[in-house]
Coordinates of C-alpha atoms and ligand atoms in Angstrom, one line a residue:
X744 CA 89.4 77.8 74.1
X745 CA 87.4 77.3 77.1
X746 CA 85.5 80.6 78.2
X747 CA 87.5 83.0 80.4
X748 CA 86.0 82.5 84.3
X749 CA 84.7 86.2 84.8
X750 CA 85.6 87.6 88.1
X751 CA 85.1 91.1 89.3
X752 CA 86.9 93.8 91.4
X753 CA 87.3 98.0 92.0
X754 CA 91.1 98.0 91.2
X755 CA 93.3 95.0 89.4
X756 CA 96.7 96.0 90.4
X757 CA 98.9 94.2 87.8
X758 CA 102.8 93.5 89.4
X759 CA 102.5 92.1 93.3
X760 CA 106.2 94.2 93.9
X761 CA 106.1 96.6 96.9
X762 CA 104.2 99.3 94.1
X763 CA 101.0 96.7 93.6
X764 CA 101.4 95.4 97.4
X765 CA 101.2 98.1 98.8
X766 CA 98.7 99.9 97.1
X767 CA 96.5 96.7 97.7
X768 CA 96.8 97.2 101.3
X769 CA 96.1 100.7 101.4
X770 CA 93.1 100.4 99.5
X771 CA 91.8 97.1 101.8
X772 CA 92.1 99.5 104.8
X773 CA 90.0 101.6 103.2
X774 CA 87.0 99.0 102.2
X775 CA 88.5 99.5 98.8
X776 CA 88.7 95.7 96.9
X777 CA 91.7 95.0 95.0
X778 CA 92.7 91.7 92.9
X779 CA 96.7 91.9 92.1
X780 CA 97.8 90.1 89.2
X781 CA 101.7 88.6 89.5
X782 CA 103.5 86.8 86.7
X783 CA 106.8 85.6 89.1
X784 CA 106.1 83.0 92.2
X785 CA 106.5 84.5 95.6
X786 CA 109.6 82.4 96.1
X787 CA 111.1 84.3 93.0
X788 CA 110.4 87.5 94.2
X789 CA 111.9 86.8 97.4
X790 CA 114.7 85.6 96.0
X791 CA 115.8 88.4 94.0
X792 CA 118.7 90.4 95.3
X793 CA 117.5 94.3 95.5
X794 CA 118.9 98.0 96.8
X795 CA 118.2 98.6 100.7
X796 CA 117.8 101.8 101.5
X797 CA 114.4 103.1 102.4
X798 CA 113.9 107.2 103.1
X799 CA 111.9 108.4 106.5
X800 CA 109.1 108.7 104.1
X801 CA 108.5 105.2 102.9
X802 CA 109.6 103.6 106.5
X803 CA 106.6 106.0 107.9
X804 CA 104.6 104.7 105.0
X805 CA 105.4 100.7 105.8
X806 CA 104.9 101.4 109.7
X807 CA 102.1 103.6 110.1
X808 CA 99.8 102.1 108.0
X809 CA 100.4 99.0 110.0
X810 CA 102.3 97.1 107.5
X811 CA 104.9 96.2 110.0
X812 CA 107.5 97.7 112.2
X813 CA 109.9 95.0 111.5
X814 CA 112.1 97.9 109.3
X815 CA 112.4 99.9 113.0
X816 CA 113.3 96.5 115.1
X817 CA 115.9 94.6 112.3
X818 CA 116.7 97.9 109.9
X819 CA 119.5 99.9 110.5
X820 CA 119.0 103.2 110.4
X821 CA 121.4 105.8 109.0
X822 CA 122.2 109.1 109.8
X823 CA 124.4 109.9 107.4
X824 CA 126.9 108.5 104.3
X825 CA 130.5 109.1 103.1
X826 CA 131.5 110.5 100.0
X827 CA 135.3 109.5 99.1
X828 CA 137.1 111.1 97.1
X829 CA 141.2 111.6 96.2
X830 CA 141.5 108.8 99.4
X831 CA 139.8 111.0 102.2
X832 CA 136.7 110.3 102.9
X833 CA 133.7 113.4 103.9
X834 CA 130.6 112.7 106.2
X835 CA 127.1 114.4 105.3
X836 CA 125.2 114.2 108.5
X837 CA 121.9 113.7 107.6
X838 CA 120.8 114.6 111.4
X839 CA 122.9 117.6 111.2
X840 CA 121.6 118.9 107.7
X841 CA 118.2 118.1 107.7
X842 CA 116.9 116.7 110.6
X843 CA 116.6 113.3 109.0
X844 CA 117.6 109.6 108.4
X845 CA 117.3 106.8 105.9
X846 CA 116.8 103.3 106.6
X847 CA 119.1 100.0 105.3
X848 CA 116.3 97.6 104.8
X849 CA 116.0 95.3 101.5
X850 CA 113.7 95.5 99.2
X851 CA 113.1 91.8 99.6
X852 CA 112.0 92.6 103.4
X853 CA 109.9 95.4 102.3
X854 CA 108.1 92.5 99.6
X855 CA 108.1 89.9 102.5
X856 CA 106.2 92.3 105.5
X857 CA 104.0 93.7 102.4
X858 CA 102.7 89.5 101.0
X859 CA 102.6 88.5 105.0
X860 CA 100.4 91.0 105.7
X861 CA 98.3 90.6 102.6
X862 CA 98.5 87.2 103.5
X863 CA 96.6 87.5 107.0
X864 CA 94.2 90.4 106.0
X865 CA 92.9 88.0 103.2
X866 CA 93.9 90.0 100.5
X867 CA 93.4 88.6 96.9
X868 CA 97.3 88.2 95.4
X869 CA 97.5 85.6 92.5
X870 CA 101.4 85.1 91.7
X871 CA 102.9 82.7 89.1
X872 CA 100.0 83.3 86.5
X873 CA 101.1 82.8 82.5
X874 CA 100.0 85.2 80.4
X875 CA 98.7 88.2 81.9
X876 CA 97.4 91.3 79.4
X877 CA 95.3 94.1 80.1
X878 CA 92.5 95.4 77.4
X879 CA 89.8 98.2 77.2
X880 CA 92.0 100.9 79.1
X881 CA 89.5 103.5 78.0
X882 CA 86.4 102.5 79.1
X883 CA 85.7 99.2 80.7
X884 CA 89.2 97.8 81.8
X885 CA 90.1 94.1 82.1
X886 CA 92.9 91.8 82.9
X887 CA 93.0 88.5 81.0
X888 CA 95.4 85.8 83.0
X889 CA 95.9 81.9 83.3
X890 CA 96.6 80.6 87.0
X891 CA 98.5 77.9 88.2
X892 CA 96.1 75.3 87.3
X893 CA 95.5 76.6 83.9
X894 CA 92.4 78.4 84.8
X895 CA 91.9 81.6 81.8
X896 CA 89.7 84.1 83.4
X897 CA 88.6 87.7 82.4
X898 CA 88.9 89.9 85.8
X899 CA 87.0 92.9 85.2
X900 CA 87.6 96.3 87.3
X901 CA 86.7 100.1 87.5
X902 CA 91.0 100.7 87.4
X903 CA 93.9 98.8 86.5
X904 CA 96.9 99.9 88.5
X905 CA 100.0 98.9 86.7
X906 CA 102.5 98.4 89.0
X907 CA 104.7 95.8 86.8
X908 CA 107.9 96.7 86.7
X909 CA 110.6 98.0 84.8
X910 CA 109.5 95.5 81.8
X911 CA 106.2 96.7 82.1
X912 CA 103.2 95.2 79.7
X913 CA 100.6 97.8 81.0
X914 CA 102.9 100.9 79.6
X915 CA 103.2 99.5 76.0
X916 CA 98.9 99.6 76.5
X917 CA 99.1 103.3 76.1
X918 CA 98.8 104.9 72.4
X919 CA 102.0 105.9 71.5
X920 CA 100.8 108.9 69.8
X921 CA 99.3 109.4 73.8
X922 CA 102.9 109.3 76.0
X923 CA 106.1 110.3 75.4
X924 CA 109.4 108.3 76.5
X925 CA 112.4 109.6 78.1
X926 CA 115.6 107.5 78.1
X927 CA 119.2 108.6 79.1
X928 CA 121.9 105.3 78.5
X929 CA 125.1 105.9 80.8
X930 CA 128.0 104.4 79.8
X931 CA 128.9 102.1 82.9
X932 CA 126.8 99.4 84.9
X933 CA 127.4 98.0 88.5
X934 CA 129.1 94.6 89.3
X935 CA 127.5 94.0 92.8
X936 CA 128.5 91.3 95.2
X937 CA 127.0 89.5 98.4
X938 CA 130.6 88.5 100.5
X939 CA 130.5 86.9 103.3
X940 CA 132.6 89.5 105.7
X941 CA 132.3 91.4 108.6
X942 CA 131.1 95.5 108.0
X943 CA 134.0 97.3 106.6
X944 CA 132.6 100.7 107.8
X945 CA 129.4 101.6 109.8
X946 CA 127.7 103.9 107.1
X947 CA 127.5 103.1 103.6
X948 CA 130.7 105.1 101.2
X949 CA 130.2 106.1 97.8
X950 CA 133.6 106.9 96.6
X951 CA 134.8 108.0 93.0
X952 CA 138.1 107.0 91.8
X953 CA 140.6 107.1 89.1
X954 CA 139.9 103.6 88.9
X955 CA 135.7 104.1 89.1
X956 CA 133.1 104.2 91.6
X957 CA 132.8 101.9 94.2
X958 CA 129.8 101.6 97.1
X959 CA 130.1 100.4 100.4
X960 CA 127.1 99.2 101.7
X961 CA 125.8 96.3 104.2
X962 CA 123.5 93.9 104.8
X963 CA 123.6 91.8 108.4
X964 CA 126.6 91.2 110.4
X965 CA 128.3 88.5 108.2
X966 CA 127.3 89.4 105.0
X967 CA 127.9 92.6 102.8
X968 CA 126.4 94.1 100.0
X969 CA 128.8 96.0 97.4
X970 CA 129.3 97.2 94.2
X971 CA 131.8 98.4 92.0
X972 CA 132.0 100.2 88.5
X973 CA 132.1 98.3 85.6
X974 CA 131.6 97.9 82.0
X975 CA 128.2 97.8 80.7
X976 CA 129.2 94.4 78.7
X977 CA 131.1 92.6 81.3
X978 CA 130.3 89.2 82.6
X979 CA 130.5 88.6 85.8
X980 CA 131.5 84.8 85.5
X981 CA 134.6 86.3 84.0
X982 CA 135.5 87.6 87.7
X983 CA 137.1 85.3 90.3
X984 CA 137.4 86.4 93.4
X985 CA 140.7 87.9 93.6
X986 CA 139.8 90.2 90.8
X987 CA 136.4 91.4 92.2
X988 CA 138.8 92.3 95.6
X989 CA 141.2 94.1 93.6
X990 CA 138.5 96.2 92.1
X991 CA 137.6 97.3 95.4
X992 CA 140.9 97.9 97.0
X993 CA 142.3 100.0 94.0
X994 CA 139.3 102.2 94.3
X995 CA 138.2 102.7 98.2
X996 CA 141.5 101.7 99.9
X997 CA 144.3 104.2 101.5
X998 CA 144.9 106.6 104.8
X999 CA 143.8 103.9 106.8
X1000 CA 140.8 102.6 105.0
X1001 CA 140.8 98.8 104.2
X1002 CA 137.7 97.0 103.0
X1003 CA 136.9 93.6 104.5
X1004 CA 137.2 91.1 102.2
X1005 CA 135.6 87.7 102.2
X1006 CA 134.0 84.7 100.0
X1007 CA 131.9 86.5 97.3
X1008 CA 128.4 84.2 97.7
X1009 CA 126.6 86.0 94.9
X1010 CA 128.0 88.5 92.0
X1011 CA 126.1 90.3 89.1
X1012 CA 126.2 92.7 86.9
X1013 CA 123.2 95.7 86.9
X1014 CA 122.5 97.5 83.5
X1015 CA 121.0 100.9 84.5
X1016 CA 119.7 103.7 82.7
X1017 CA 117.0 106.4 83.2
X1018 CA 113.8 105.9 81.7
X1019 CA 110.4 107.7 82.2
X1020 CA 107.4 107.5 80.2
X1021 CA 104.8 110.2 81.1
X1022 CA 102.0 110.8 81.6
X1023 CA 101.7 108.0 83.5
X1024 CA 98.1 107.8 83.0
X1025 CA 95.7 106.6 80.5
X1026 CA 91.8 105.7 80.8
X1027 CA 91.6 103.9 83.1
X1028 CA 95.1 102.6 83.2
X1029 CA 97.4 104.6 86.0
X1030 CA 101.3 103.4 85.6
X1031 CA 103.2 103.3 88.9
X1032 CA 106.9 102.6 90.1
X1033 CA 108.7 101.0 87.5
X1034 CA 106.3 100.6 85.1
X1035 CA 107.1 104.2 84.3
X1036 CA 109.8 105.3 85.4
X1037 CA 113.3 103.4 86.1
X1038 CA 116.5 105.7 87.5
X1039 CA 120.3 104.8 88.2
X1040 CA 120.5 102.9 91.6
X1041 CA 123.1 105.3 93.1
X1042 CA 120.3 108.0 94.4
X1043 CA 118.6 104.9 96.3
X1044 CA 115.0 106.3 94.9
X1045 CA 113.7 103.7 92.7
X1046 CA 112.1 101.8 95.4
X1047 CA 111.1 105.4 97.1
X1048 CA 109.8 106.4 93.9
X1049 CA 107.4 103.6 93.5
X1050 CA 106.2 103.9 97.2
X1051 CA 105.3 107.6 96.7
X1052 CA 103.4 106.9 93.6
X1053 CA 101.4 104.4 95.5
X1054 CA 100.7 107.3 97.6
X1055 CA 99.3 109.5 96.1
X1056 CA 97.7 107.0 93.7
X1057 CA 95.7 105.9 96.8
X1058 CA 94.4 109.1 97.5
X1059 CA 93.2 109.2 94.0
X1060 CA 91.4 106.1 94.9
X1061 CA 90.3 107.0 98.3
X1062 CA 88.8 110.2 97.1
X1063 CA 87.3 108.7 93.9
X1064 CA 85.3 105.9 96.4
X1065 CA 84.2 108.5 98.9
X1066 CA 83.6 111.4 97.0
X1067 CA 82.6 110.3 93.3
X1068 CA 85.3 113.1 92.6
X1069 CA 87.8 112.4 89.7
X1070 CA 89.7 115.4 90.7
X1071 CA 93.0 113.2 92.5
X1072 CA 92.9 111.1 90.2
X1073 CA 93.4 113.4 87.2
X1074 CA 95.9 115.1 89.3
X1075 CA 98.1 112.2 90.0
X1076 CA 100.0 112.1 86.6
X1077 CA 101.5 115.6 87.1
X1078 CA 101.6 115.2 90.9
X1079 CA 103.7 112.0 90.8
X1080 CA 105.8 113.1 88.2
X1081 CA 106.9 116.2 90.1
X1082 CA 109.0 113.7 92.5
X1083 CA 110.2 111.5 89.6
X1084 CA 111.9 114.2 88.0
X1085 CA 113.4 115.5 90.9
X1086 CA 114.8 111.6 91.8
X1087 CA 116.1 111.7 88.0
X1088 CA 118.2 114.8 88.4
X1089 CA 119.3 113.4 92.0
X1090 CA 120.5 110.1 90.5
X1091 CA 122.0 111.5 87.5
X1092 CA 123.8 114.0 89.3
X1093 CA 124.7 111.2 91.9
X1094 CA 126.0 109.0 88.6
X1095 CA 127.9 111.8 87.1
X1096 CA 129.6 112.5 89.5
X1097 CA 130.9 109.6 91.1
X1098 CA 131.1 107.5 88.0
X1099 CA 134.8 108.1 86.3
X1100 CA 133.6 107.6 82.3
X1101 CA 136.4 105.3 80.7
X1102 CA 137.4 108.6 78.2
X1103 CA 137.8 110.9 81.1
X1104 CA 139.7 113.8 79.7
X1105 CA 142.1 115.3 82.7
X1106 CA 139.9 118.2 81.9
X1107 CA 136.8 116.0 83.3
X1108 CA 138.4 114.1 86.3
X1109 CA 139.9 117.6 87.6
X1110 CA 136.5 119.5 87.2
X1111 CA 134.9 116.2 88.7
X1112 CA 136.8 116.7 91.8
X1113 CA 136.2 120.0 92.0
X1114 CA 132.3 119.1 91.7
X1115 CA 132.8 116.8 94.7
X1116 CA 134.8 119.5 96.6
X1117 CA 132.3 122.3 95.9
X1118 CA 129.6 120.1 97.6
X1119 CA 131.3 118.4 100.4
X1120 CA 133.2 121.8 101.5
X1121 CA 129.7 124.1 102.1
X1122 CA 126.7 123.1 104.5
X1123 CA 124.9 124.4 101.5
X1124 CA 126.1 121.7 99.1
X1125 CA 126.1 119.3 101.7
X1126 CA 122.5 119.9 102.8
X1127 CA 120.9 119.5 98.7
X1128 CA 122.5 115.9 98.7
X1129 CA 121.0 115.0 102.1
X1130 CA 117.9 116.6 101.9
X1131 CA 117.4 114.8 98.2
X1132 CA 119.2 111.8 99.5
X1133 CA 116.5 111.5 102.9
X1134 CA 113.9 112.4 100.2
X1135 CA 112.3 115.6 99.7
X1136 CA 109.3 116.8 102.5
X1137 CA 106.7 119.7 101.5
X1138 CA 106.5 120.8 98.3
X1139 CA 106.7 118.9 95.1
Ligands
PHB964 C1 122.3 98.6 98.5 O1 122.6 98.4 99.7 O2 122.0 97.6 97.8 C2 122.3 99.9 97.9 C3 122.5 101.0 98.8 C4 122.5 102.3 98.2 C5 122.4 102.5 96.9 C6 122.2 101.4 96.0 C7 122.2 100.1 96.6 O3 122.5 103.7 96.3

């Protein structure tokens, strides 16, 4: 083989998702060089159909450090969601609770602001490369990676930032006799749909049923983004569309409520599970988003997740490049993981409790309602889920 083209940087981000994205741009405002490193084209990425809703946090995040404020003009923003239960459905007011919102804005809008701005700052983002792998994580990291053309090159950095998602190459770097993996398997998955349908309801419904969980949620004014319960095994070609509507009808319908129904345009089913390897540090290697940690989607934190990470990985960064002090850095295993394990217990407890498991005892359904009644009858109850829901402020 040729020899690799040697190129040179302070941090290789490997994964150009929102993680590596937007840790690239915080680092370019602050002089700080970054190459990121992307195995998918830009067109796949955009094309890839992800959860929407974004805490105050991470919409402060995309807008004050001048990402874009696109989220505020063409998100919507929430002040609250609907937990269904027994047919009646409960508000938690967000505004009321805690003084805060969320935001409904894809993912995919959150990856298309974060490239075009990359884009016209001049930031270095190489997608569709073959064969990226990262080597020397202890002392003198490096990325290996083909382009397009079939270019090899060697980019050497002080830092890799692996921000490559939930199939991660940079995490399998670390010695296993260094990290230690968490997994919890649930046994139920999500068949989510893209219909073509008006809103059935202004704020997006979780509801539990005999039947099993259902969302509500939305995307623009014609089209609608739901989900329901389903087997972990199913296949979603196996669904036509009077099936799919007669999942959701037999779960969120009654007193009144009726979802609006519509041609299905897209339909899949999501595998989840909860999954965190820690630390998330090695070397010279720091994991982030994904890469280390993967939670059930009905909490809403994965992409939060990732986005704080990035935080507070910057500051590691920032600190480092000012200061010469390592201190951040060596912090920001312990500092991340803080918020990662509070997002796991929020989106177990979320899946527990909504989810009906197919072996339900009556024993379990009649002390699951009583869960959902104990939280949706006290402010107190009502104000963990919203201020974990919003996502958490002060403290770790
Ligand atoms: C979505 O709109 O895709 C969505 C919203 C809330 C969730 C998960 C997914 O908890």
């Amino acid at each position: 083989m040729a020899q690799r083209k040697v190129i040179t940087t302070q941090v290789a981000i490997m994964g150009a998702g929102p993680a590596g994205l937007m840790l690239a741009h915080l680092l370019a405002k602050a002089g700080i060089e970054s190459i990121v490193v992307e195995l998918r084209s830009h067109q796949e990425i955009s094309e890839t159909v992800r959860a929407g809703i974004l805490e105050h946090g991470s919409v402060n995040l995309l807008v004050d450090s001048g990402v874009s404020d696109r989220v505020l003009r063409e998100g919507d923003r929430h002040d609250g969601i609907e937990l269904r239960f027994n047919g009646e459905s409960h508000r938690i007011d967000f505004q009321d609770l805690v003084g805060e919102s969320v935001w409904l804005y894809p993912q995919t809008d959150v990856f298309l602001d974060l490239s075009a701005r990359r884009k016209a700052d001049g930031g270095d983002v190489r997608y569709a490369v073959k064969e990226a792998t990262i080597h020397d994580i202890e002392d003198a990291p490096k990325v290996w990676f083909t382009d397009e053309e079939g270019v090899d090159y060697e980019l050497q950095a002080d830092f890799i930032a692996g921000a490559d998602g939930s199939r991660s190459h940079c995490r399998a770097q670390i010695p296993e006799a260094r990290r230690k993996r968490y997994f919890h398997e649930y046994p139920f998955a999500w068949f989510g749909i893209l219909a073509e349908a008006p809103r059935s309801s202004a704020e997006l419904i979780y509801a539990n049923s005999a039947n099993g969980f259902a969302l509500i949620s939305q995307r623009t004014e014609t089209v609608q983004r739901m989900y329901f319960q389903c087997d972990p095994s199913e296949d979603a070609n196996n669904w036509d569309e009077e099936r799919i509507w007669d999942a959701f009808r037999s779960r969120v319908n009654g007193n009144g409520f009726e979802v609006k129904e519509g041609p299905v345009i897209e339909k899949t089913v999501l595998k989840f599970r909860s999954f965190v390897q820690a630390p998330m540090r090695h070397g010279k290697l720091f994991l982030a988003g994904d890469a280390a940690h993967t939670v059930p989607p009905t909490g809403a934190k994965g992409l939060n997740l990732a986005l704080n990470d990035v935080k507070v990985l910057f500051d590691g960064f920032d600190s480092f490049y000012s200061t010469g002090s390592t201190a951040l850095l060596d912090a920001y295993s312990d500092h991340a993981l803080g918020r990662v394990w509070k997002a796991q217990q929020f989106s177990y407890w979320m899946t527990s409790m909504l989810h009906t498991a197919a072996d339900a005892d009556d024993f379990s359904r009649a002390r699951q309602l009583g869960e959902l009644r104990s939280v949706v009858s006290s402010r107190h109850g009502r104000a963990y889920l919203a201020e974990a829901y919003t996502g958490w402020t002060g403290e770790r």
